[in-house]
PDB file of C-alpha atoms in Angstrom:
ATOM      1  CA  UNK A1004       0.000   0.000   0.000  1.00 72.00           C
ATOM      2  CA  UNK A1005       1.334   3.426  -0.834  1.00 89.00           C
ATOM      3  CA  UNK A1006       2.263   5.876   1.899  1.00 88.00           C
ATOM      4  CA  UNK A1007      -0.267   8.488   0.727  1.00 89.00           C
ATOM      5  CA  UNK A1008      -3.094   5.963   0.955  1.00 90.00           C
ATOM      6  CA  UNK A1009      -1.987   4.888   4.445  1.00 91.00           C
ATOM      7  CA  UNK A1010      -1.879   8.513   5.609  1.00 92.00           C
ATOM      8  CA  UNK A1011      -5.272   9.169   4.013  1.00 91.00           C
ATOM      9  CA  UNK A1012      -6.878   6.174   5.746  1.00 94.00           C
ATOM     10  CA  UNK A1013      -5.159   6.989   9.049  1.00 94.00           C
ATOM     11  CA  UNK A1014      -6.410  10.567   8.924  1.00 95.00           C
ATOM     12  CA  UNK A1015      -9.995   9.498   8.344  1.00 94.00           C
ATOM     13  CA  UNK A1016      -9.782   6.816  11.019  1.00 96.00           C
ATOM     14  CA  UNK A1017      -8.562   9.320  13.611  1.00 96.00           C
ATOM     15  CA  UNK A1018     -11.104  11.920  12.456  1.00 97.00           C
ATOM     16  CA  UNK A1019     -13.921   9.367  12.620  1.00 96.00           C
ATOM     17  CA  UNK A1020     -12.997   8.236  16.129  1.00 97.00           C
ATOM     18  CA  UNK A1021     -12.709  11.855  17.305  1.00 96.00           C
ATOM     19  CA  UNK A1022     -16.090  12.720  15.761  1.00 96.00           C
ATOM     20  CA  UNK A1023     -17.654   9.708  17.470  1.00 96.00           C
ATOM     21  CA  UNK A1024     -16.452  10.789  20.912  1.00 94.00           C
ATOM     22  CA  UNK A1025     -17.371  14.438  20.328  1.00 94.00           C
ATOM     23  CA  UNK A1026     -20.886  13.420  19.299  1.00 94.00           C
ATOM     24  CA  UNK A1027     -21.260  11.149  22.335  1.00 93.00           C
ATOM     25  CA  UNK A1028     -20.332  13.999  24.659  1.00 91.00           C
ATOM     26  CA  UNK A1029     -22.570  16.426  22.750  1.00 89.00           C
ATOM     27  CA  UNK A1030     -25.586  14.110  22.898  1.00 88.00           C
ATOM     28  CA  UNK A1031     -25.054  13.435  26.602  1.00 88.00           C
ATOM     29  CA  UNK A1032     -24.897  17.182  27.282  1.00 87.00           C
ATOM     30  CA  UNK A1033     -27.900  18.111  25.119  1.00 86.00           C
ATOM     31  CA  UNK A1034     -30.263  15.315  26.168  1.00 85.00           C
ATOM     32  CA  UNK A1035     -30.927  16.625  29.726  1.00 84.00           C
ATOM     33  CA  UNK A1036     -31.672  20.109  28.394  1.00 83.00           C
ATOM     34  CA  UNK A1037     -34.146  18.756  25.863  1.00 84.00           C
ATOM     35  CA  UNK A1038     -35.839  16.637  28.504  1.00 84.00           C
ATOM     36  CA  UNK A1039     -36.048  19.615  30.848  1.00 83.00           C
ATOM     37  CA  UNK A1040     -37.617  21.794  28.148  1.00 82.00           C
ATOM     38  CA  UNK A1041     -40.138  19.075  27.270  1.00 86.00           C
ATOM     39  CA  UNK A1042     -41.012  18.477  30.906  1.00 89.00           C
ATOM     40  CA  UNK A1043     -41.480  22.190  31.510  1.00 86.00           C
ATOM     41  CA  UNK A1044     -43.899  22.392  28.582  1.00 87.00           C
ATOM     42  CA  UNK A1045     -45.821  19.347  29.817  1.00 89.00           C
ATOM     43  CA  UNK A1046     -46.115  20.812  33.325  1.00 90.00           C
ATOM     44  CA  UNK A1047     -47.418  24.089  31.895  1.00 88.00           C
ATOM     45  CA  UNK A1048     -49.990  22.250  29.773  1.00 90.00           C
ATOM     46  CA  UNK A1049     -51.085  20.140  32.752  1.00 91.00           C
ATOM     47  CA  UNK A1050     -51.562  23.241  34.898  1.00 90.00           C
ATOM     48  CA  UNK A1051     -53.607  24.975  32.191  1.00 89.00           C
ATOM     49  CA  UNK A1052     -55.837  21.901  31.805  1.00 90.00           C
ATOM     50  CA  UNK A1053     -56.232  21.623  35.586  1.00 91.00           C
ATOM     51  CA  UNK A1054     -57.345  25.246  35.832  1.00 89.00           C
ATOM     52  CA  UNK A1055     -59.798  24.768  32.973  1.00 89.00           C
ATOM     53  CA  UNK A1056     -61.310  21.660  34.586  1.00 90.00           C
ATOM     54  CA  UNK A1057     -61.388  22.973  38.171  1.00 91.00           C
ATOM     55  CA  UNK A1058     -64.732  24.804  37.974  1.00 89.00           C
ATOM     56  CA  UNK A1059     -66.580  21.867  36.367  1.00 87.00           C
ATOM     57  CA  UNK A1060     -65.007  19.413  38.798  1.00 86.00           C
ATOM     58  CA  UNK A1061     -65.938  21.546  41.785  1.00 88.00           C
ATOM     59  CA  UNK A1062     -69.517  21.904  40.516  1.00 87.00           C
ATOM     60  CA  UNK A1063     -69.772  18.131  40.080  1.00 86.00           C
ATOM     61  CA  UNK A1064     -70.496  18.041  36.359  1.00 86.00           C
ATOM     62  CA  UNK A1065     -67.129  17.210  34.831  1.00 84.00           C
ATOM     63  CA  UNK A1066     -68.719  14.705  32.403  1.00 86.00           C
ATOM     64  CA  UNK A1067     -71.109  17.156  30.776  1.00 86.00           C
ATOM     65  CA  UNK A1068     -69.604  20.528  31.572  1.00 86.00           C
ATOM     66  CA  UNK A1069     -67.886  23.154  29.523  1.00 90.00           C
ATOM     67  CA  UNK A1070     -64.474  21.498  29.920  1.00 89.00           C
ATOM     68  CA  UNK A1071     -65.579  18.337  28.089  1.00 89.00           C
ATOM     69  CA  UNK A1072     -67.156  20.403  25.316  1.00 89.00           C
ATOM     70  CA  UNK A1073     -63.961  22.445  24.965  1.00 88.00           C
ATOM     71  CA  UNK A1074     -61.839  19.283  24.772  1.00 86.00           C
ATOM     72  CA  UNK A1075     -64.121  17.781  22.126  1.00 89.00           C
ATOM     73  CA  UNK A1076     -63.942  20.982  20.094  1.00 88.00           C
ATOM     74  CA  UNK A1077     -60.138  21.022  20.421  1.00 85.00           C
ATOM     75  CA  UNK A1078     -59.910  17.430  19.174  1.00 84.00           C
ATOM     76  CA  UNK A1079     -61.988  18.254  16.088  1.00 87.00           C
ATOM     77  CA  UNK A1080     -59.845  21.302  15.314  1.00 84.00           C
ATOM     78  CA  UNK A1081     -57.149  21.115  12.616  1.00 82.00           C
ATOM     79  CA  UNK A1082     -54.123  22.977  14.010  1.00 81.00           C
ATOM     80  CA  UNK A1083     -52.597  23.516  10.536  1.00 81.00           C
ATOM     81  CA  UNK A1084     -49.118  23.414  12.031  1.00 83.00           C
ATOM     82  CA  UNK A1085     -45.808  22.118  10.732  1.00 83.00           C
ATOM     83  CA  UNK A1086     -43.666  20.192  13.230  1.00 81.00           C
ATOM     84  CA  UNK A1087     -40.204  19.414  11.901  1.00 80.00           C
ATOM     85  CA  UNK A1088     -41.483  19.787   8.303  1.00 81.00           C
ATOM     86  CA  UNK A1089     -44.354  17.349   8.932  1.00 82.00           C
ATOM     87  CA  UNK A1090     -47.956  18.545   8.977  1.00 83.00           C
ATOM     88  CA  UNK A1091     -49.645  18.214  12.368  1.00 78.00           C
ATOM     89  CA  UNK A1092     -53.224  17.152  11.764  1.00 75.00           C
ATOM     90  CA  UNK A1093     -54.401  15.957  15.194  1.00 69.00           C
TER      91      UNK A1093
END
């Protein structure tokens, strides 16, 4: 094998191994932040839903109150949103 080819393969081997370890560290650093952002959004949504349902629950008509009607209307609604270049329909 020629020296240039050996150097070429060695360079890409070292670069590939370095990229692998850099990506592992990057993913391990980014993953907790993404989870925290998702959890924060879920907590906010849960609190909004709890506030919306509180009056019907307190009045004792959670099954046929305004909250159920609002949820049914929200499920029928087409959000017309794009999420990561994919249309969100439901």
